[in-house]
XYZ file of C-alpha atoms in Angstrom:
745
model
C 0.224 0.128 0.294
C 2.591 2.442 -0.270
C 2.252 3.068 -3.752
C -1.390 3.979 -3.208
C -2.745 8.016 -2.302
C -4.057 7.999 0.724
C -8.199 7.854 -0.321
C -6.979 4.534 -1.989
C -5.904 3.575 1.475
C -8.379 4.797 2.795
C -10.791 2.830 0.287
C -8.760 -0.395 1.640
C -9.393 -0.209 5.142
C -13.308 0.287 4.767
C -13.371 -2.572 2.948
C -11.385 -4.670 5.548
C -13.687 -3.134 8.171
C -16.671 -4.183 6.498
C -15.491 -7.801 6.087
C -14.647 -7.604 9.639
C -18.104 -6.426 11.038
C -19.614 -9.502 8.164
C -16.731 -11.962 9.986
C -15.685 -10.774 13.319
C -12.756 -13.930 13.604
C -10.423 -11.318 10.883
C -10.611 -9.036 13.686
C -6.811 -9.450 15.193
C -5.340 -10.287 11.103
C -6.800 -7.321 10.005
C -5.365 -5.267 13.711
C -1.686 -6.346 13.276
C -2.175 -5.177 9.535
C -3.027 -1.788 10.439
C -0.185 -1.209 12.616
C 2.780 -0.090 10.765
C 0.103 1.888 9.166
C -1.372 3.219 11.818
C 2.816 4.780 12.512
C 2.589 6.630 8.799
C 2.719 10.403 9.627
C -0.823 11.011 7.262
C -3.721 12.472 10.024
C -6.189 10.999 7.872
C -4.718 7.406 8.199
C -3.820 8.322 12.003
C -8.175 9.077 12.888
C -8.709 5.651 10.613
C -7.128 3.304 12.899
C -7.966 5.015 16.352
C -11.016 4.672 15.203
C -10.935 0.917 14.066
C -8.698 0.112 17.495
C -11.416 1.803 19.790
C -14.072 -0.293 17.915
C -12.270 -3.453 17.562
C -11.147 -3.427 21.574
C -14.791 -2.731 22.663
C -16.233 -5.618 20.953
C -17.244 -8.380 22.506
C -16.771 -10.771 19.792
C -13.099 -10.965 19.730
C -11.895 -14.115 21.985
C -10.643 -12.213 25.350
C -7.352 -14.008 25.298
C -6.521 -13.455 21.364
C -7.763 -9.327 22.616
C -4.948 -10.213 25.517
C -2.350 -10.398 23.009
C -3.002 -7.841 20.760
C -3.248 -5.292 23.013
C 0.181 -6.329 24.119
C 1.210 -6.079 20.315
C -0.667 -2.474 20.303
C 0.433 -0.664 23.165
C 3.539 0.632 21.073
C 1.575 2.127 18.742
C -0.696 3.458 20.390
C 1.698 5.462 22.904
C 3.081 6.492 19.207
C -0.652 7.831 18.214
C -0.625 10.054 21.369
C 1.110 12.761 19.528
C -1.947 13.572 17.782
C -3.654 16.765 18.581
C -6.817 15.806 16.834
C -9.295 15.971 19.234
C -11.216 13.142 17.090
C -7.909 11.032 17.128
C -7.683 11.718 21.314
C -11.025 10.519 22.021
C -10.891 6.502 20.557
C -7.115 6.261 22.228
C -8.354 7.256 25.425
C -11.200 4.720 24.834
C -9.007 2.300 23.548
C -6.982 2.723 26.318
C -9.763 2.093 28.659
C -10.771 -1.292 27.151
C -6.937 -3.021 27.248
C -6.034 -1.380 30.682
C -7.289 -4.087 32.371
C -5.309 -6.718 29.552
C -1.940 -4.604 30.131
C -2.494 -5.258 33.811
C -3.598 -9.047 34.086
C -0.411 -9.877 31.260
C 1.988 -7.731 33.769
C 0.951 -9.712 36.480
C 2.068 -12.680 34.797
C 4.610 -11.618 33.329
C 6.867 -10.210 36.569
C 9.940 -9.142 34.029
C 8.311 -7.040 31.410
C 9.296 -4.003 31.665
C 9.286 -2.455 28.517
C 5.117 -3.263 28.830
C 4.752 -1.756 31.664
C 7.058 1.585 30.625
C 4.847 2.162 27.859
C 1.713 1.574 29.771
C 2.717 4.039 32.476
C 3.428 7.024 29.553
C -0.012 6.107 28.254
C -1.525 6.775 31.850
C 0.483 9.148 32.213
C -0.252 11.515 29.172
C -3.563 10.407 29.641
C -4.266 12.037 33.336
C -2.253 15.286 31.593
C -5.031 15.422 29.086
C -8.000 15.264 32.419
C -6.523 18.355 33.453
C -6.003 20.504 30.506
C -7.826 18.821 27.645
C -11.520 20.080 26.173
C -14.543 19.082 27.670
C -15.113 15.896 25.631
C -11.702 14.963 26.299
C -12.208 14.940 30.057
C -15.630 13.024 29.875
C -13.235 10.617 28.343
C -10.849 10.800 30.823
C -12.978 9.923 33.368
C -14.318 6.502 31.782
C -10.428 5.736 31.613
C -9.703 6.896 35.456
C -12.666 4.811 36.297
C -11.115 1.632 34.826
C -7.674 2.535 36.458
C -9.041 2.762 40.546
C -11.377 -0.786 39.358
C -7.967 -2.486 38.210
C -5.936 -1.095 41.156
C -8.479 -1.680 43.688
C -8.914 -5.004 45.445
C -12.033 -7.014 44.262
C -13.482 -9.632 45.904
C -12.053 -12.452 47.807
C -14.731 -14.689 47.899
C -13.575 -17.181 44.917
C -17.025 -18.198 44.602
C -18.307 -14.854 43.624
C -15.888 -13.320 41.685
C -16.211 -12.630 38.204
C -13.327 -14.554 35.694
C -13.376 -11.430 33.561
C -12.859 -8.797 36.308
C -9.445 -7.803 36.835
C -8.616 -6.336 40.368
C -5.529 -5.674 42.949
C -6.719 -8.996 44.192
C -4.848 -11.103 41.538
C -1.555 -9.187 41.849
C 0.958 -11.644 43.481
C 2.180 -9.461 46.673
C 5.858 -10.264 45.883
C 5.641 -8.795 41.976
C 8.770 -6.452 41.569
C 7.319 -4.290 39.319
C 3.453 -3.514 40.814
C 3.492 -3.521 44.408
C 0.377 -3.425 46.377
C 0.545 -0.401 48.141
C 1.905 1.782 45.165
C -1.015 0.926 42.953
C -3.900 1.250 45.909
C -2.310 4.782 46.821
C -2.364 5.834 43.478
C -6.247 4.585 43.091
C -7.720 6.405 46.417
C -5.487 9.254 44.712
C -7.273 9.133 41.287
C -10.593 8.471 43.503
C -10.529 11.466 45.897
C -10.281 13.231 42.318
C -12.985 12.002 40.437
C -15.461 13.002 43.345
C -13.826 16.056 43.723
C -16.346 17.164 40.671
C -19.463 17.509 43.190
C -17.126 20.641 45.409
C -16.258 22.265 42.966
C -16.150 26.233 42.302
C -18.561 25.773 39.336
C -20.530 22.870 38.806
C -20.925 21.611 35.123
C -23.645 18.985 34.419
C -21.004 17.240 32.351
C -18.615 16.289 33.757
C -21.296 15.151 37.120
C -23.168 12.537 34.816
C -19.412 10.849 33.278
C -18.956 10.511 36.847
C -22.038 9.497 38.344
C -21.821 6.560 35.234
C -18.165 6.046 36.730
C -19.615 5.362 40.192
C -22.176 3.312 39.695
C -20.462 0.848 38.151
C -17.445 1.486 41.010
C -20.107 0.913 43.685
C -21.534 -2.088 42.865
C -17.771 -4.339 41.502
C -15.898 -2.590 44.550
C -17.213 -3.202 47.691
C -14.314 -1.709 49.641
C -14.698 1.450 48.164
C -18.200 1.670 48.340
C -19.253 3.672 51.234
C -16.634 5.883 50.060
C -17.858 7.046 46.984
C -21.967 6.742 48.441
C -21.097 9.162 51.144
C -19.713 11.664 48.762
C -22.945 11.318 46.276
C -25.193 11.888 49.522
C -23.767 14.877 50.493
C -24.178 16.366 47.186
C -27.118 18.754 47.175
C -27.728 20.291 43.252
C -30.368 22.747 44.556
C -27.475 24.326 46.590
C -23.980 23.971 44.220
C -22.869 26.703 42.036
C -23.737 26.194 38.392
C -20.861 27.453 35.569
C -24.005 28.300 33.086
C -25.237 31.567 33.514
C -28.911 31.131 31.584
C -31.542 30.552 33.331
C -32.659 27.481 30.546
C -29.978 25.597 30.921
C -29.415 25.916 34.769
C -33.104 24.586 34.488
C -31.690 21.429 32.229
C -28.501 20.416 33.849
C -30.608 20.597 36.897
C -32.995 18.225 35.766
C -29.985 16.453 34.287
C -28.513 15.896 37.194
C -31.422 14.856 39.462
C -32.653 12.139 37.297
C -28.942 10.777 36.676
C -28.597 10.833 40.683
C -32.685 9.474 41.321
C -31.349 6.641 38.358
C -28.009 5.739 40.127
C -29.370 5.213 43.962
C -31.968 3.530 42.118
C -30.690 1.092 40.864
C -27.828 0.280 44.474
C -30.570 -0.378 46.327
C -31.422 -3.124 43.824
C -28.023 -4.146 45.625
C -28.711 -5.540 48.663
C -25.789 -5.308 50.705
C -25.614 -2.014 50.077
C -28.747 -1.383 50.326
C -29.065 -2.991 53.856
C -26.765 -0.160 55.190
C -27.793 2.758 53.258
C -31.132 2.355 52.518
C -32.869 4.581 54.813
C -30.295 7.392 53.903
C -30.806 6.921 50.130
C -34.782 7.045 50.628
C -34.107 10.072 52.328
C -32.616 11.988 50.043
C -34.784 10.212 47.349
C -37.203 12.320 48.491
C -35.458 15.623 49.408
C -34.648 15.395 45.334
C -38.275 15.203 44.096
C -38.285 19.217 44.514
C -36.272 19.774 42.072
C -38.709 19.151 39.311
C -40.533 22.130 40.862
C -37.992 24.230 41.769
C -38.325 27.569 40.878
C -34.972 28.800 38.877
C -35.367 32.162 39.230
C -35.196 31.281 43.501
C -32.106 29.409 42.411
C -30.692 32.661 40.602
C -31.217 34.594 43.665
C -29.946 32.309 46.022
C -26.800 31.895 44.228
C -26.409 35.539 43.552
C -26.886 35.849 47.425
C -24.786 33.195 48.556
C -21.839 34.540 45.937
C -21.697 37.435 48.061
C -20.036 35.126 51.153
C -20.089 35.696 54.335
C -16.985 37.724 54.536
C -19.041 40.507 52.719
C -21.995 40.787 54.175
C -20.106 40.995 57.773
C -21.676 43.444 59.204
C -19.211 46.828 60.468
C -19.568 47.253 64.340
C -19.311 50.700 65.734
C -17.844 51.117 69.430
C -20.685 52.853 71.068
C -23.555 50.910 69.204
C -22.659 47.449 67.551
C -23.865 47.800 64.549
C -23.213 49.304 60.863
C -23.363 53.541 60.899
C -22.003 54.152 57.294
C -21.595 58.359 56.670
C -24.519 59.604 55.028
C -24.885 62.782 52.939
C -26.762 65.453 53.927
C -30.125 66.944 52.155
C -32.639 64.945 50.891
C -32.624 61.647 51.775
C -34.757 58.518 51.233
C -36.513 55.770 53.863
C -34.160 52.920 52.382
C -30.666 55.600 52.944
C -32.110 56.208 56.338
C -32.591 53.034 57.828
C -29.813 51.227 55.991
C -26.774 50.514 58.246
C -24.525 48.468 56.101
C -21.623 49.160 53.851
C -22.880 51.158 50.772
C -19.728 49.544 49.535
C -20.972 45.954 49.838
C -22.482 43.822 47.360
C -25.592 43.374 49.346
C -26.987 46.865 48.622
C -27.571 46.614 45.476
C -29.548 43.715 45.560
C -33.335 45.284 44.678
C -35.583 44.096 47.105
C -38.572 45.419 44.899
C -37.935 41.949 42.711
C -39.305 40.044 45.782
C -42.999 38.695 46.487
C -44.523 40.939 49.210
C -45.258 37.447 51.247
C -41.444 36.730 50.617
C -40.313 40.030 52.032
C -42.418 39.718 54.897
C -41.129 36.198 56.410
C -37.573 37.293 56.068
C -38.041 40.381 57.521
C -40.144 38.345 60.344
C -37.861 35.991 60.173
C -34.778 38.496 60.243
C -36.128 40.204 63.266
C -36.531 36.754 65.204
C -33.083 35.992 65.198
C -31.841 39.682 66.596
C -31.517 40.073 69.774
C -33.059 42.875 71.977
C -29.639 44.612 72.521
C -28.989 44.495 68.953
C -31.989 46.004 67.421
C -31.843 48.330 70.581
C -27.944 49.646 69.000
C -29.652 49.911 65.756
C -32.346 52.085 66.703
C -30.310 54.164 68.702
C -27.858 54.769 65.500
C -30.938 55.389 63.276
C -31.975 57.923 65.746
C -28.420 59.294 65.651
C -28.527 59.815 62.224
C -31.656 61.521 61.743
C -31.003 63.999 64.640
C -27.455 64.866 62.916
C -29.639 65.561 59.519
C -32.865 67.269 60.931
C -31.631 68.792 64.501
C -35.215 68.953 67.165
C -35.708 72.244 68.485
C -34.528 72.747 72.114
C -36.979 73.215 74.918
C -36.065 76.154 77.563
C -38.026 76.926 80.587
C -37.772 80.384 81.262
C -38.842 81.468 84.945
C -40.917 84.763 85.615
C -37.983 86.096 87.479
C -35.619 84.913 84.499
C -37.601 87.138 81.904
C -35.837 90.344 83.219
C -33.044 89.145 82.288
C -31.976 90.488 78.214
C -29.839 87.236 77.219
C -30.881 83.411 77.794
C -28.377 80.691 76.187
C -29.829 78.415 73.936
C -28.532 75.963 75.661
C -29.892 76.721 79.441
C -32.366 75.122 81.213
C -34.060 76.639 83.582
C -36.844 75.670 86.145
C -38.376 75.728 89.422
C -38.571 72.715 91.147
C -41.397 73.418 93.597
C -43.507 74.666 91.628
C -45.976 71.300 91.052
C -48.337 73.248 89.118
C -50.442 71.027 86.189
C -51.929 72.228 82.847
C -55.333 70.653 82.615
C -54.782 71.021 78.549
C -52.144 71.240 75.930
C -53.217 72.030 72.068
C -52.042 69.546 69.883
C -49.903 71.961 67.537
C -47.531 74.272 68.972
C -46.761 77.270 65.892
C -42.536 77.613 66.316
C -42.148 81.017 66.158
C -45.026 81.652 69.288
C -44.584 81.336 73.095
C -47.218 78.046 73.596
C -47.795 78.804 77.554
C -51.536 77.538 78.324
C -51.252 77.005 81.822
C -50.727 80.977 82.097
C -53.016 83.040 84.736
C -52.237 86.411 85.613
C -53.059 84.993 89.414
C -50.177 82.806 89.269
C -47.219 84.130 91.050
C -44.960 81.815 89.106
C -45.174 80.455 85.652
C -43.234 78.268 83.395
C -42.768 78.790 79.625
C -42.130 76.699 76.612
C -40.447 79.025 73.947
C -38.955 77.153 70.831
C -35.751 78.465 69.366
C -33.115 77.883 67.288
C -29.286 76.896 68.731
C -27.297 78.544 67.454
C -28.801 82.213 68.702
C -29.987 83.253 71.940
C -32.843 84.078 72.987
C -33.950 87.602 74.248
C -37.531 88.058 75.426
C -38.954 91.375 76.873
C -40.703 90.421 79.873
C -44.172 92.882 79.149
C -44.578 91.437 75.207
C -44.269 87.666 76.417
C -47.630 88.795 78.821
C -49.639 90.176 76.099
C -48.603 86.811 73.664
C -49.748 84.904 76.664
C -52.793 86.675 77.230
C -53.830 86.374 73.785
C -53.429 83.203 73.379
C -55.658 82.250 76.919
C -58.227 84.933 75.247
C -58.228 82.371 71.583
C -58.269 79.356 73.062
C -60.507 79.099 75.885
C -63.209 82.136 75.257
C -65.617 79.959 75.079
C -66.880 76.477 77.027
C -69.286 73.933 75.820
C -72.534 74.363 78.861
C -72.755 70.647 77.607
C -69.496 68.681 78.554
C -67.108 71.526 79.572
C -64.907 71.474 76.943
C -63.335 74.256 74.879
C -64.136 75.349 71.557
C -61.686 76.207 69.017
C -63.300 80.015 66.981
C -60.534 79.463 65.049
C -61.325 76.398 62.972
C -62.848 77.537 59.219
C -66.185 76.305 58.693
C -66.798 76.839 55.439
C -66.852 73.401 53.072
C -63.904 71.299 51.633
C -63.837 71.257 48.331
C -60.992 68.515 47.020
C -58.560 69.383 43.839
C -58.858 68.045 40.391
C -56.035 66.005 39.741
C -53.342 66.482 37.798
C -53.135 65.289 34.809
C -50.955 62.195 34.003
C -47.847 61.959 31.264
C -46.998 58.590 29.800
C -44.670 57.289 32.112
C -46.874 57.637 34.945
C -49.984 55.673 33.339
C -47.190 53.227 32.000
C -46.322 53.100 35.836
C -49.505 52.779 37.173
C -50.809 50.116 35.242
C -48.173 48.248 35.442
C -48.608 47.934 39.155
C -52.770 47.127 38.518
C -51.348 44.177 36.396
C -49.417 42.993 39.486
C -51.750 42.844 41.740
C -54.243 41.140 39.467
C -51.762 38.149 39.215
C -51.456 38.509 43.021
C -55.400 37.886 43.281
C -55.125 35.394 40.539
C -52.055 33.542 42.773
C -54.297 33.535 45.401
C -57.544 32.652 43.274
C -55.516 29.405 42.010
C -54.269 28.155 45.448
C -57.629 28.758 46.835
C -59.146 26.360 44.200
C -56.879 23.405 44.114
C -56.248 23.476 47.804
C -57.296 19.813 50.038
C -61.289 19.817 49.444
C -60.765 16.907 52.401
C -59.308 19.938 54.128
C -62.059 22.090 54.383
C -65.456 22.867 56.471
C -68.569 23.605 55.117
C -68.301 27.570 55.740
C -64.799 27.283 53.590
C -66.518 25.368 50.565
C -69.472 27.823 50.222
C -66.695 30.210 49.948
C -65.005 28.689 47.188
C -68.115 28.248 45.402
C -68.766 31.733 45.446
C -65.091 32.439 44.383
C -65.245 29.596 41.240
C -67.553 31.263 39.304
C -65.064 34.334 38.828
C -62.281 31.468 39.129
C -60.789 32.509 35.798
C -61.989 35.726 34.926
C -59.072 37.180 35.677
C -57.385 35.369 32.818
C -59.955 36.614 30.156
C -59.512 40.196 31.655
C -55.931 40.794 30.854
C -56.244 38.620 27.902
C -58.463 40.806 26.045
C -56.944 43.598 27.492
C -53.742 42.592 26.003
C -55.242 41.512 22.800
C -58.294 43.923 22.177
C -56.100 47.317 23.845
C -56.655 49.844 26.361
C -57.694 52.696 23.772
C -60.940 52.707 24.822
C -60.267 53.243 27.943
C -57.483 55.900 27.742
C -58.648 59.801 27.968
C -57.015 62.904 27.964
C -54.224 61.890 25.471
C -53.496 62.345 21.933
C -54.847 59.783 19.441
C -50.413 58.986 18.483
C -49.887 58.787 22.649
C -53.039 56.672 22.832
C -51.202 53.672 20.762
C -48.104 53.922 21.784
C -48.962 53.364 25.380
C -52.035 50.868 24.230
C -48.991 48.808 22.300
C -46.620 49.076 25.020
C -49.339 47.443 27.647
C -50.345 45.250 25.529
C -46.943 43.915 25.506
C -46.166 43.912 29.455
C -49.889 42.034 29.941
C -48.768 39.101 27.015
C -44.480 38.377 28.766
C -46.473 38.971 32.432
C -48.871 36.078 30.895
C -46.024 33.977 29.477
C -44.133 34.359 32.660
C -46.896 33.020 34.193
C -47.578 29.456 32.272
C -44.470 28.917 32.387
C -43.315 28.670 35.969
C -45.757 26.188 35.908
C -46.935 24.320 32.430
C -48.515 21.635 33.970
C -51.193 23.116 36.169
C -51.557 26.435 34.228
C -52.143 24.501 30.938
C -55.655 25.830 30.951
C -54.694 29.697 31.290
C -52.290 29.097 28.216
C -55.618 27.488 26.323
C -57.553 30.949 27.768
C -55.249 33.195 26.454
C -53.587 31.729 23.415
C -57.304 31.493 21.939
C -57.923 34.750 23.008
C -55.063 36.034 20.768
C -55.929 33.858 17.722
C -60.079 35.290 17.939
C -58.456 38.932 17.927
C -55.750 38.259 15.151
C -58.686 36.413 13.270
C -61.180 39.374 13.699
C -58.416 42.114 12.217
C -57.074 40.261 9.616
C -60.669 39.975 8.328
C -60.801 44.093 9.096
C -57.516 44.769 7.341
C -58.636 42.019 4.157
C -62.194 43.942 3.829
C -60.642 47.970 4.274
C -58.328 46.518 1.331
C -61.006 45.003 -0.393
C -62.922 48.131 -0.341
C -66.605 46.576 -0.603
C -66.713 44.496 2.651
C -66.471 41.427 1.043
C -64.292 39.314 3.784
C -65.186 35.581 2.066
C -62.949 35.316 -0.230
C -59.354 33.631 -0.501
C -57.546 32.112 2.947
C -56.527 34.051 5.818
C -53.267 33.719 6.457
C -52.026 34.382 10.367
C -47.808 33.024 9.960
C -46.614 36.055 11.077
C -49.425 37.177 14.131
C -48.874 37.691 18.097
C -51.045 34.306 18.242
C -47.962 31.996 16.407
C -45.292 34.364 17.869
C -46.246 33.599 21.180
C -47.889 29.917 20.875
C -43.989 29.419 19.109
C -42.612 30.549 21.835
C -44.520 28.716 24.881
C -43.739 25.698 22.799
C -39.859 26.210 22.517
C -39.842 26.824 26.201
C -41.992 24.000 27.757
C -40.592 20.952 24.847
C -37.435 20.738 26.615
C -38.738 20.175 30.126
C -41.393 17.638 29.097
C -41.432 14.189 30.032
C -42.121 11.221 28.592
C -45.543 10.714 30.825
C -46.811 14.462 30.097
C -49.653 13.933 28.524
C -51.026 17.029 29.350
C -48.742 18.400 26.370
C -51.795 16.065 23.552
C -54.076 18.254 25.578
C -52.788 21.963 25.206
C -52.165 20.456 21.338
C -55.629 19.700 20.436
C -57.078 22.730 21.880
C -54.740 25.389 20.228
C -57.096 27.068 17.748
C -54.967 26.348 14.619
C -51.943 24.460 14.233
C -49.133 25.619 11.654
C -46.076 23.991 9.626
C -43.571 25.743 12.361
C -45.333 24.925 15.448
C -45.467 21.074 14.380
C -41.604 21.447 13.314
C -40.725 21.619 16.843
C -42.139 17.937 17.590
C -38.831 17.278 15.866
C -36.811 17.437 19.179
C -39.291 15.426 20.927
C -38.921 12.506 17.942
C -35.132 12.698 18.175
C -34.840 12.154 21.751
C -34.171 8.758 23.287
C -35.701 8.987 26.046
C -38.625 11.086 25.242
C -39.592 9.817 21.437
C -42.282 7.861 22.292
C -44.329 11.298 23.777
C -43.149 13.196 20.673
C -44.533 10.329 17.780
C -47.696 10.345 20.269
C -48.216 13.734 19.530
C -48.066 12.983 15.438
C -50.125 10.074 15.719
C -52.778 12.093 17.705
C -53.128 15.128 15.139
C -53.132 12.210 12.433
C -55.922 11.261 13.176
C -58.172 14.670 15.254
C -56.909 17.535 13.506
C -57.371 16.951 9.746
C -55.698 20.334 8.998
C -52.190 19.439 9.430
C -52.020 15.758 8.750
C -50.211 16.770 5.722
C -47.485 19.009 7.608
C -47.150 15.618 10.573
C -47.478 12.988 7.608
C -44.495 15.465 6.010
C -42.175 15.715 9.624
C -42.212 11.673 9.931
C -41.187 11.545 7.059
C -38.285 13.208 6.975
C -37.737 11.599 10.192
C -37.290 8.467 8.824
C -34.999 9.365 5.740
C -32.184 10.746 8.610
C -32.711 7.693 11.002
C -32.063 5.999 7.449
C -29.230 7.799 6.487
C -27.691 7.579 9.758
C -27.993 3.910 9.879
């Protein structure tokens, strides 16, 4: 084959491969024949040989004895092929190495003087472990399979000959006095690789692919190596996918990764429970862990992302700064106008926690957090925080100073602002104190001319001395007495305030709202409608067996309009708000109507996607309203274009309508998270008023998924039988799927 081109050589190699597929007995002969070709520098030839070696040693049709001899013969060639940098070649070589590692190890156990084979095996192992640290994601997944095989080989297996598998290679088969592979060194290396393999559960950023590959490898090790099963199972049970930090930031991908990890763990632990020796020891813990994993299916991604953001700040960043006097944080604030949030914030503004928008939390969640936080605080800490806020408020807005002045001291010309003059012998208490004290007068309701002494409260500025004239002060006090106490009610003896204006009060007209204010108010209304709708859902779908007679009567009154809020929002979003907006120009009315319609649709979409299985009726009601509105608009537009009002000619199309847009968006968001048992999806498809070819094509994802293909083909079968308008589209999709399967085969 030296005179042939690379393409011709690959054609001949493909012919040899077809011969092997028909008769596996030709494997040894062809493998020995391709070893010289594999050492050639042509990348295409090396790639073909690497793929053939990986397929050959993974085939169960080759005799075990022949495979061991072929593995030793191919070892040097595989070590040379590791010089390639092509990812496909490296993946095939790592898979091939994982298949031949037990065979080479068994050969070295029987041949204590074969140092050359051990040298090549050690070199291959070192290269693969190096790729495990620095390779791409696909290479790392292949390395996990190889590491699992190394751990299984270099760990003691079962010692009972009745339970031992003849094809299983373990450290038990290595002689104690073997000069090349000592027991302690091999077992220590296996334990180190096991720790490195299980460390994926504690990485700062979790990768779903690495977790899944590790779980597959861990399942085999738990069943075949009882000496390390306890360690592996303890690490898995300590892993919580809900609290782990994931590498992805996309909410949809995060939800899928969480679902895949939960499913893989559930399958692994379910299979482990079938093993009697492990189930007896860890059965209760596994059942408890599986019960906790159930909440992973319904876990809100928004809550998970919010929790990750809060945990990412760490305990060091949220540590309170303490002052010497109060024990709470009192960061400096700027003078001037402050919001309530700035006034009551006692943490450092530079901390990331201050950037969190509390408005994103539902009211119920915010109240629960506030109550839990106050319950966790000590009385001393709460008092210190109150004192800190009080000191900050007094610093920004100093309170007025109250000065007590004796009658004897009125003759003095100047009274300092910080002086308090009082007569301790005067026990006279006033019978009445007005609720309002003007800051520019001297308030003395307790003054009477017959009193020998009197005490007056004067509101003054802290920075200015008080200049008081005795006669002027007495005249003001007499005027206040005459104004406040001139008339007395004869029935109950209460004083009448003659200063009250008895004219009728007229409420002024509200100021007109601009476009931004209208949008803000309307959004608040929509939020309240959704809040009430959630309460209705929780009430209507609660367990009726726990309700009393009064509760059932209340439910009957609520159930009449339980879905009215959905109809209301759907029609507001489709019909618009132009008839409800007054006092604005026509252009502005259209703009506000379009913005709010889009806002309502986005809120409805988010509400449905959050729990599609229980809110499928909401989605159907909404989309039916969208479809009806689109049909009415299309007919109206066509009637206007015809000019004669005839709308019977032709077929109307809604390919670019809001109905198609939002129905397709719901399908795109729901299909990736469907399970094979989700028959509610069939109901959703059946109740949609119209299905377009684009919607039907989205079922291709379900049909191509091996785990969920049954649901996809069941949906197509249902549509073909019961939805004649889309029968042609479904048949075209099934034909294209069949052609794809034939091409792959």
